[in-house]
Each structure stands twice: as C-alpha cells, then as structure tokens.
Amino acid sequence: MNENILIVDDEKEIADLIEVYLKNDGYTVHKFYNGMDALKCIESQNLDLAILDVMLPDIDGFRICQTIREQYYYPIIMLTAKVEDTDKIMGLTIGADDYITKPFNPLEVVARVKTQLRRYVRYNNAANTKEIDAPIAEHDVRGLIINKNTHKCTLYGKEVTLTPIEFSILWYLCEHQGKVVSTEELFENIWKEKYLDNNNTVMAHIGRLREKLNEPAKNPKFIKTVWGVGYEIE
C-alpha cells in the first residue's frame, strides 16, 4: 500500500507514535506539528486520508477539516483530548468521518485508518467502474436523485457533494423509503460496529446531510425524524 496519510498534532510524541505505526503498515506519512504547514501539504500532495488534532497552536483542526472539505472528499479522522460530545459532533458535522478520543491505543488508530480507506476506495471504485448493460441502481425521491453506480447525488438537477459516510446514510434511507429506520440499525449498517447508547454520531451526520440538502430544521422535506425511533424518507 502506498496511501498518503496526513498527521497533524502539536504533541510531538503522539504524532511520532502514530507515524511509526502507520509506516510499519506500509503507509506514506506526512507529519506536521502545526496547522499552517499542514495546509501547505494539503495543497501540494495527493492525500488519501487526514488525521487532525482539534487543538493546534495556530489553526484548529476544525478549520483545517473545513478547508479540506472545500475541495477534497478523502476520509478525515479527528483527534480530541476532550471527552465532551460537543467536539465530536462539531467535527462530524463539518465533514469529518470519524473521531478518536485521547488517550488511545495506536493500534486502534491504524484499524480506524484501514476501515476508512477501505470504505473510501470501495466507493471510488464503484463510481469509476462502468458496467456494460448493467441496470442503474438509482433512487428518485421527489427530485432528490441518488445513484449508487456513479456515486452521485443531485437535488433538482444540481449536484450535492457528499462524503462516503453521508452517501451511505442517504442511500440506506432511500433504499428503505417509507420505513422508519432506527438510529441503532442505521449506525450498525453504516459503521459496521455495535451501537452504544448516547452515541450522537448518526445525529451529527443527519444534521450535516440536511444542511447540504437545504432542509428546513423544523419541517424537513426529505429526511424526517421520528422521535424516539429514528429517521425516515417518505
């Protein structure tokens, strides 16, 4: 594997430790201890994944995440020293795909990196593979069109850029149109992990999806909240 991984953390010991483990697994690592140098790397290198610390001496990880999402859709994993859900929700809402709370086991970081890259590569391959005479897997919900073969989503003819996680959530809901999908079911089918109580991951991604679909908070047209149960596309 030759994937390029960006690591940004002002705690040298942590950045160096992650670098060692990722290099041992064959990844190419671009490591920085501040945000400004990381931004230069983002513009000059073809990256496959970014690991961003939330707290940096110059530019916080949230801002770097936002900058990446303005142009790129590779996975982003946030590192946070805080245990509050606010940091986690903030990161997921602005486009991060995963988060890890410090202190952590470096083997967990490697595992998360592999999971995100597998998902990202799988979707890119699906988008770039042209199957002759194959039926198009597509849902059209009142002008919201999502196509699994091209990995594209359009709303009233205008393309909506989605991260792989956002696409998976929207596709799953469209695939189960008319059925209420519980938060637990959605999480376990998208993240392939056991759902735990008080996990706000799904809620954060649904919020981000609604923003991209220009959904009114109180009366969304597409993704409905069924309180105490989950979400539904009618």
PDB file of C-alpha atoms in Angstrom:
ATOM      1  CA  MET A   1       0.000   0.000   0.000  1.00  0.00           C
ATOM      2  CA  ASN A   2       1.212   3.499  -0.839  1.00  0.00           C
ATOM      3  CA  GLU A   3      -1.588   5.606   0.568  1.00  0.00           C
ATOM      4  CA  ASN A   4      -0.560   9.084   1.701  1.00  0.00           C
ATOM      5  CA  ILE A   5      -1.656   9.888   5.249  1.00  0.00           C
ATOM      6  CA  LEU A   6      -1.542  13.386   6.767  1.00  0.00           C
ATOM      7  CA  ILE A   7      -0.942  13.631  10.529  1.00  0.00           C
ATOM      8  CA  VAL A   8      -1.317  16.977  12.294  1.00  0.00           C
ATOM      9  CA  ASP A   9      -0.729  17.124  16.054  1.00  0.00           C
ATOM     10  CA  ASP A  10       1.287  19.603  18.108  1.00  0.00           C
ATOM     11  CA  GLU A  11       2.047  16.905  20.688  1.00  0.00           C
ATOM     12  CA  LYS A  12       5.234  15.575  19.128  1.00  0.00           C
ATOM     13  CA  GLU A  13       5.176  12.271  20.993  1.00  0.00           C
ATOM     14  CA  ILE A  14       1.669  11.462  19.760  1.00  0.00           C
ATOM     15  CA  ALA A  15       2.353  12.457  16.153  1.00  0.00           C
ATOM     16  CA  ASP A  16       5.600  10.486  16.127  1.00  0.00           C
ATOM     17  CA  LEU A  17       3.926   7.405  17.634  1.00  0.00           C
ATOM     18  CA  ILE A  18       1.129   7.374  15.053  1.00  0.00           C
ATOM     19  CA  GLU A  19       3.705   7.871  12.308  1.00  0.00           C
ATOM     20  CA  VAL A  20       5.698   4.825  13.430  1.00  0.00           C
ATOM     21  CA  TYR A  21       2.655   2.550  13.499  1.00  0.00           C
ATOM     22  CA  LEU A  22       1.350   3.743  10.126  1.00  0.00           C
ATOM     23  CA  LYS A  23       4.754   3.430   8.463  1.00  0.00           C
ATOM     24  CA  ASN A  24       5.080  -0.084   9.861  1.00  0.00           C
ATOM     25  CA  ASP A  25       1.864  -0.905   7.989  1.00  0.00           C
ATOM     26  CA  GLY A  26       3.258   0.469   4.743  1.00  0.00           C
ATOM     27  CA  TYR A  27       1.646   3.911   4.617  1.00  0.00           C
ATOM     28  CA  THR A  28       3.428   7.062   3.463  1.00  0.00           C
ATOM     29  CA  VAL A  29       3.135   9.642   6.242  1.00  0.00           C
ATOM     30  CA  HIS A  30       3.209  13.443   6.029  1.00  0.00           C
ATOM     31  CA  LYS A  31       3.588  14.664   9.621  1.00  0.00           C
ATOM     32  CA  PHE A  32       3.248  18.220  10.920  1.00  0.00           C
ATOM     33  CA  TYR A  33       3.091  19.848  14.338  1.00  0.00           C
ATOM     34  CA  ASN A  34       1.124  22.947  13.253  1.00  0.00           C
ATOM     35  CA  GLY A  35      -1.771  23.835  11.003  1.00  0.00           C
ATOM     36  CA  MET A  36      -0.059  26.202   8.566  1.00  0.00           C
ATOM     37  CA  ASP A  37       2.461  23.615   7.383  1.00  0.00           C
ATOM     38  CA  ALA A  38      -0.345  21.063   7.120  1.00  0.00           C
ATOM     39  CA  LEU A  39      -2.367  23.384   4.855  1.00  0.00           C
ATOM     40  CA  LYS A  40       0.605  23.699   2.501  1.00  0.00           C
ATOM     41  CA  CYS A  41       0.850  19.924   2.356  1.00  0.00           C
ATOM     42  CA  ILE A  42      -2.868  19.603   1.615  1.00  0.00           C
ATOM     43  CA  GLU A  43      -2.431  21.797  -1.448  1.00  0.00           C
ATOM     44  CA  SER A  44       0.768  20.184  -2.714  1.00  0.00           C
ATOM     45  CA  GLN A  45       0.244  16.461  -2.023  1.00  0.00           C
ATOM     46  CA  ASN A  46      -2.274  13.892  -3.239  1.00  0.00           C
ATOM     47  CA  LEU A  47      -3.534  12.710   0.131  1.00  0.00           C
ATOM     48  CA  ASP A  48      -5.715   9.696   0.847  1.00  0.00           C
ATOM     49  CA  LEU A  49      -6.617  10.386   4.489  1.00  0.00           C
ATOM     50  CA  ALA A  50      -6.045  13.049   7.159  1.00  0.00           C
ATOM     51  CA  ILE A  51      -5.685  12.679  10.933  1.00  0.00           C
ATOM     52  CA  LEU A  52      -6.263  16.065  12.564  1.00  0.00           C
ATOM     53  CA  ASP A  53      -5.828  17.106  16.170  1.00  0.00           C
ATOM     54  CA  VAL A  54      -8.546  19.502  17.283  1.00  0.00           C
ATOM     55  CA  MET A  55      -6.300  21.757  19.372  1.00  0.00           C
ATOM     56  CA  LEU A  56      -3.326  23.224  17.497  1.00  0.00           C
ATOM     57  CA  PRO A  57      -1.167  26.267  18.287  1.00  0.00           C
ATOM     58  CA  ASP A  58      -2.115  28.249  15.171  1.00  0.00           C
ATOM     59  CA  ILE A  59      -5.160  26.852  13.317  1.00  0.00           C
ATOM     60  CA  ASP A  60      -7.532  24.416  14.984  1.00  0.00           C
ATOM     61  CA  GLY A  61      -8.361  21.080  13.437  1.00  0.00           C
ATOM     62  CA  PHE A  62     -11.948  22.087  12.700  1.00  0.00           C
ATOM     63  CA  ARG A  63     -10.781  24.844  10.378  1.00  0.00           C
ATOM     64  CA  ILE A  64      -8.376  22.500   8.600  1.00  0.00           C
ATOM     65  CA  CYS A  65     -11.208  19.992   8.224  1.00  0.00           C
ATOM     66  CA  GLN A  66     -13.426  22.651   6.661  1.00  0.00           C
ATOM     67  CA  THR A  67     -10.642  23.695   4.291  1.00  0.00           C
ATOM     68  CA  ILE A  68     -10.158  20.101   3.138  1.00  0.00           C
ATOM     69  CA  ARG A  69     -13.870  19.619   2.560  1.00  0.00           C
ATOM     70  CA  GLU A  70     -14.000  22.648   0.283  1.00  0.00           C
ATOM     71  CA  GLN A  71     -12.034  20.667  -2.327  1.00  0.00           C
ATOM     72  CA  TYR A  72     -11.477  17.067  -1.271  1.00  0.00           C
ATOM     73  CA  TYR A  73     -13.529  14.100  -0.091  1.00  0.00           C
ATOM     74  CA  TYR A  74     -10.937  11.701   1.319  1.00  0.00           C
ATOM     75  CA  PRO A  75     -11.586  10.484   4.893  1.00  0.00           C
ATOM     76  CA  ILE A  76     -10.812  12.707   7.879  1.00  0.00           C
ATOM     77  CA  ILE A  77     -10.261  11.381  11.408  1.00  0.00           C
ATOM     78  CA  MET A  78     -10.299  13.915  14.249  1.00  0.00           C
ATOM     79  CA  LEU A  79      -8.251  13.550  17.437  1.00  0.00           C
ATOM     80  CA  THR A  80      -9.619  15.207  20.565  1.00  0.00           C
ATOM     81  CA  ALA A  81      -8.364  15.358  24.141  1.00  0.00           C
ATOM     82  CA  LYS A  82     -11.834  16.282  25.381  1.00  0.00           C
ATOM     83  CA  VAL A  83     -14.498  13.798  26.374  1.00  0.00           C
ATOM     84  CA  GLU A  84     -17.434  16.131  25.714  1.00  0.00           C
ATOM     85  CA  ASP A  85     -19.719  15.216  22.829  1.00  0.00           C
ATOM     86  CA  THR A  86     -19.609  18.807  21.535  1.00  0.00           C
ATOM     87  CA  ASP A  87     -16.179  18.390  19.921  1.00  0.00           C
ATOM     88  CA  LYS A  88     -17.191  15.086  18.388  1.00  0.00           C
ATOM     89  CA  ILE A  89     -20.454  16.430  16.999  1.00  0.00           C
ATOM     90  CA  MET A  90     -18.721  19.556  15.684  1.00  0.00           C
ATOM     91  CA  GLY A  91     -16.131  17.502  13.810  1.00  0.00           C
ATOM     92  CA  LEU A  92     -18.675  15.130  12.280  1.00  0.00           C
ATOM     93  CA  THR A  93     -20.972  17.986  11.341  1.00  0.00           C
ATOM     94  CA  ILE A  94     -18.332  19.864   9.352  1.00  0.00           C
ATOM     95  CA  GLY A  95     -17.316  16.800   7.388  1.00  0.00           C
ATOM     96  CA  ALA A  96     -15.119  14.522   9.486  1.00  0.00           C
ATOM     97  CA  ASP A  97     -15.717  10.798   9.068  1.00  0.00           C
ATOM     98  CA  ASP A  98     -14.551   9.570  12.460  1.00  0.00           C
ATOM     99  CA  TYR A  99     -13.072  10.732  15.750  1.00  0.00           C
ATOM    100  CA  ILE A 100     -10.742   9.255  18.358  1.00  0.00           C
ATOM    101  CA  THR A 101     -10.506  10.469  21.941  1.00  0.00           C
ATOM    102  CA  LYS A 102      -7.107  10.758  23.634  1.00  0.00           C
ATOM    103  CA  PRO A 103      -5.540   8.780  25.194  1.00  0.00           C
ATOM    104  CA  PHE A 104      -5.819   5.975  22.663  1.00  0.00           C
ATOM    105  CA  ASN A 105      -4.199   2.747  21.591  1.00  0.00           C
ATOM    106  CA  PRO A 106      -2.173   3.393  18.401  1.00  0.00           C
ATOM    107  CA  LEU A 107      -3.381   0.060  17.060  1.00  0.00           C
ATOM    108  CA  GLU A 108      -6.912   1.463  17.204  1.00  0.00           C
ATOM    109  CA  VAL A 109      -5.797   4.414  15.084  1.00  0.00           C
ATOM    110  CA  VAL A 110      -4.351   2.054  12.469  1.00  0.00           C
ATOM    111  CA  ALA A 111      -7.563  -0.001  12.492  1.00  0.00           C
ATOM    112  CA  ARG A 112      -9.699   3.112  12.026  1.00  0.00           C
ATOM    113  CA  VAL A 113      -7.463   4.295   9.181  1.00  0.00           C
ATOM    114  CA  LYS A 114      -7.825   0.946   7.402  1.00  0.00           C
ATOM    115  CA  THR A 115     -11.606   0.979   7.838  1.00  0.00           C
ATOM    116  CA  GLN A 116     -11.975   4.484   6.430  1.00  0.00           C
ATOM    117  CA  LEU A 117      -9.656   3.793   3.486  1.00  0.00           C
ATOM    118  CA  ARG A 118     -11.472   0.572   2.594  1.00  0.00           C
ATOM    119  CA  ARG A 119     -14.778   2.410   2.552  1.00  0.00           C
ATOM    120  CA  TYR A 120     -13.366   5.296   0.525  1.00  0.00           C
ATOM    121  CA  VAL A 121     -11.676   3.042  -2.052  1.00  0.00           C
ATOM    122  CA  ARG A 122     -14.786   0.900  -2.374  1.00  0.00           C
ATOM    123  CA  TYR A 123     -16.975   3.886  -3.221  1.00  0.00           C
ATOM    124  CA  ASN A 124     -14.431   5.337  -5.655  1.00  0.00           C
ATOM    125  CA  ASN A 125     -14.181   2.020  -7.462  1.00  0.00           C
ATOM    126  CA  ALA A 126     -17.966   1.854  -7.683  1.00  0.00           C
ATOM    127  CA  ALA A 127     -18.053   5.353  -9.126  1.00  0.00           C
ATOM    128  CA  ASN A 128     -15.303   4.694 -11.686  1.00  0.00           C
ATOM    129  CA  THR A 129     -16.366   1.221 -12.829  1.00  0.00           C
ATOM    130  CA  LYS A 130     -18.584   1.222 -15.912  1.00  0.00           C
ATOM    131  CA  GLU A 131     -20.660  -1.905 -16.211  1.00  0.00           C
ATOM    132  CA  ILE A 132     -21.969  -2.512 -19.725  1.00  0.00           C
ATOM    133  CA  ASP A 133     -25.708  -3.101 -19.883  1.00  0.00           C
ATOM    134  CA  ALA A 134     -25.885  -3.198 -16.096  1.00  0.00           C
ATOM    135  CA  PRO A 135     -29.017  -1.677 -14.604  1.00  0.00           C
ATOM    136  CA  ILE A 136     -28.518   1.665 -12.885  1.00  0.00           C
ATOM    137  CA  ALA A 137     -29.080   1.466  -9.143  1.00  0.00           C
ATOM    138  CA  GLU A 138     -30.856   4.745  -8.557  1.00  0.00           C
ATOM    139  CA  HIS A 139     -33.487   6.284  -6.310  1.00  0.00           C
ATOM    140  CA  ASP A 140     -35.505   9.370  -7.213  1.00  0.00           C
ATOM    141  CA  VAL A 141     -37.335  10.914  -4.274  1.00  0.00           C
ATOM    142  CA  ARG A 142     -39.257  13.965  -5.456  1.00  0.00           C
ATOM    143  CA  GLY A 143     -36.279  15.472  -7.276  1.00  0.00           C
ATOM    144  CA  LEU A 144     -33.614  14.061  -4.949  1.00  0.00           C
ATOM    145  CA  ILE A 145     -31.718  11.549  -7.097  1.00  0.00           C
ATOM    146  CA  ILE A 146     -29.003   9.276  -5.732  1.00  0.00           C
ATOM    147  CA  ASN A 147     -27.120   6.843  -7.979  1.00  0.00           C
ATOM    148  CA  LYS A 148     -25.074   4.035  -6.470  1.00  0.00           C
ATOM    149  CA  ASN A 149     -23.147   3.230  -9.660  1.00  0.00           C
ATOM    150  CA  THR A 150     -21.873   6.755 -10.253  1.00  0.00           C
ATOM    151  CA  HIS A 151     -21.854   7.632  -6.533  1.00  0.00           C
ATOM    152  CA  LYS A 152     -23.567  10.922  -7.362  1.00  0.00           C
ATOM    153  CA  CYS A 153     -26.430  12.738  -5.733  1.00  0.00           C
ATOM    154  CA  THR A 154     -28.410  15.574  -7.280  1.00  0.00           C
ATOM    155  CA  LEU A 155     -31.161  17.776  -5.894  1.00  0.00           C
ATOM    156  CA  TYR A 156     -33.405  19.351  -8.533  1.00  0.00           C
ATOM    157  CA  GLY A 157     -30.661  18.849 -11.118  1.00  0.00           C
ATOM    158  CA  LYS A 158     -27.854  20.349  -9.012  1.00  0.00           C
ATOM    159  CA  GLU A 159     -25.147  18.011  -7.751  1.00  0.00           C
ATOM    160  CA  VAL A 160     -24.830  17.622  -3.990  1.00  0.00           C
ATOM    161  CA  THR A 161     -21.317  16.681  -2.840  1.00  0.00           C
ATOM    162  CA  LEU A 162     -21.422  14.014  -0.142  1.00  0.00           C
ATOM    163  CA  THR A 163     -18.732  12.270   1.851  1.00  0.00           C
ATOM    164  CA  PRO A 164     -18.733   8.448   1.639  1.00  0.00           C
ATOM    165  CA  ILE A 165     -20.451   8.212   5.036  1.00  0.00           C
ATOM    166  CA  GLU A 166     -23.125  10.759   4.075  1.00  0.00           C
ATOM    167  CA  PHE A 167     -23.748   8.927   0.805  1.00  0.00           C
ATOM    168  CA  SER A 168     -24.116   5.613   2.652  1.00  0.00           C
ATOM    169  CA  ILE A 169     -26.628   7.067   5.107  1.00  0.00           C
ATOM    170  CA  LEU A 170     -28.721   8.685   2.394  1.00  0.00           C
ATOM    171  CA  TRP A 171     -28.604   5.571   0.212  1.00  0.00           C
ATOM    172  CA  TYR A 172     -29.675   3.343   3.100  1.00  0.00           C
ATOM    173  CA  LEU A 173     -32.607   5.626   3.934  1.00  0.00           C
ATOM    174  CA  CYS A 174     -33.673   5.800   0.274  1.00  0.00           C
ATOM    175  CA  GLU A 175     -33.333   2.042  -0.027  1.00  0.00           C
ATOM    176  CA  HIS A 176     -35.771   1.747   2.882  1.00  0.00           C
ATOM    177  CA  GLN A 177     -38.073   4.555   1.734  1.00  0.00           C
ATOM    178  CA  GLY A 178     -41.354   4.571   3.622  1.00  0.00           C
ATOM    179  CA  LYS A 179     -39.873   2.671   6.557  1.00  0.00           C
ATOM    180  CA  VAL A 180     -38.664   4.172   9.818  1.00  0.00           C
ATOM    181  CA  VAL A 181     -35.001   3.223  10.261  1.00  0.00           C
ATOM    182  CA  SER A 182     -33.835   3.213  13.867  1.00  0.00           C
ATOM    183  CA  THR A 183     -30.666   5.044  14.861  1.00  0.00           C
ATOM    184  CA  GLU A 184     -29.215   1.725  16.006  1.00  0.00           C
ATOM    185  CA  GLU A 185     -29.941   0.000  12.681  1.00  0.00           C
ATOM    186  CA  LEU A 186     -28.515   2.903  10.711  1.00  0.00           C
ATOM    187  CA  PHE A 187     -25.316   3.035  12.772  1.00  0.00           C
ATOM    188  CA  GLU A 188     -24.658  -0.704  12.714  1.00  0.00           C
ATOM    189  CA  ASN A 189     -25.261  -0.997   8.958  1.00  0.00           C
ATOM    190  CA  ILE A 190     -23.136   2.017   8.006  1.00  0.00           C
ATOM    191  CA  TRP A 191     -20.300   1.833  10.529  1.00  0.00           C
ATOM    192  CA  LYS A 192     -20.354  -1.962  10.932  1.00  0.00           C
ATOM    193  CA  GLU A 193     -19.897  -1.557  14.678  1.00  0.00           C
ATOM    194  CA  LYS A 194     -22.069  -2.246  17.714  1.00  0.00           C
ATOM    195  CA  TYR A 195     -24.275   0.713  18.612  1.00  0.00           C
ATOM    196  CA  LEU A 196     -23.910   2.105  22.117  1.00  0.00           C
ATOM    197  CA  ASP A 197     -26.347   4.356  23.957  1.00  0.00           C
ATOM    198  CA  ASN A 198     -25.727   8.112  23.865  1.00  0.00           C
ATOM    199  CA  ASN A 199     -23.896   7.806  20.555  1.00  0.00           C
ATOM    200  CA  ASN A 200     -24.567  11.047  18.663  1.00  0.00           C
ATOM    201  CA  THR A 201     -22.679  10.056  15.521  1.00  0.00           C
ATOM    202  CA  VAL A 202     -25.784   9.389  13.415  1.00  0.00           C
ATOM    203  CA  MET A 203     -27.493  12.582  14.573  1.00  0.00           C
ATOM    204  CA  ALA A 204     -24.458  14.669  13.626  1.00  0.00           C
ATOM    205  CA  HIS A 205     -24.283  13.181  10.130  1.00  0.00           C
ATOM    206  CA  ILE A 206     -28.031  13.562   9.600  1.00  0.00           C
ATOM    207  CA  GLY A 207     -27.664  17.232  10.556  1.00  0.00           C
ATOM    208  CA  ARG A 208     -24.893  17.672   8.005  1.00  0.00           C
ATOM    209  CA  LEU A 209     -26.938  15.905   5.316  1.00  0.00           C
ATOM    210  CA  ARG A 210     -29.890  18.181   5.952  1.00  0.00           C
ATOM    211  CA  GLU A 211     -27.667  21.225   5.594  1.00  0.00           C
ATOM    212  CA  LYS A 212     -26.421  20.010   2.228  1.00  0.00           C
ATOM    213  CA  LEU A 213     -29.986  19.304   1.091  1.00  0.00           C
ATOM    214  CA  ASN A 214     -31.093  22.771   2.286  1.00  0.00           C
ATOM    215  CA  GLU A 215     -33.583  21.122   4.604  1.00  0.00           C
ATOM    216  CA  PRO A 216     -35.540  23.401   6.989  1.00  0.00           C
ATOM    217  CA  ALA A 217     -34.826  22.327  10.557  1.00  0.00           C
ATOM    218  CA  LYS A 218     -38.426  22.312  11.743  1.00  0.00           C
ATOM    219  CA  ASN A 219     -40.086  20.789   8.692  1.00  0.00           C
ATOM    220  CA  PRO A 220     -37.611  18.832   6.525  1.00  0.00           C
ATOM    221  CA  LYS A 221     -38.844  17.707   3.127  1.00  0.00           C
ATOM    222  CA  PHE A 222     -36.802  14.547   2.834  1.00  0.00           C
ATOM    223  CA  ILE A 223     -35.223  13.152   5.998  1.00  0.00           C
ATOM    224  CA  LYS A 224     -37.900  13.062   8.693  1.00  0.00           C
ATOM    225  CA  THR A 225     -37.141  12.497  12.368  1.00  0.00           C
ATOM    226  CA  VAL A 226     -39.426  10.030  14.125  1.00  0.00           C
ATOM    227  CA  TRP A 227     -38.753  10.998  17.728  1.00  0.00           C
ATOM    228  CA  GLY A 228     -37.641   8.167  19.941  1.00  0.00           C
ATOM    229  CA  VAL A 229     -37.324   5.805  16.980  1.00  0.00           C
ATOM    230  CA  GLY A 230     -35.113   7.027  14.136  1.00  0.00           C
ATOM    231  CA  TYR A 231     -35.344   8.524  10.645  1.00  0.00           C
ATOM    232  CA  GLU A 232     -37.475   8.075   7.556  1.00  0.00           C
ATOM    233  CA  ILE A 233     -37.617   9.184   3.933  1.00  0.00           C
ATOM    234  CA  GLU A 234     -41.272   9.166   2.994  1.00  0.00           C
TER     235      GLU A 234
END
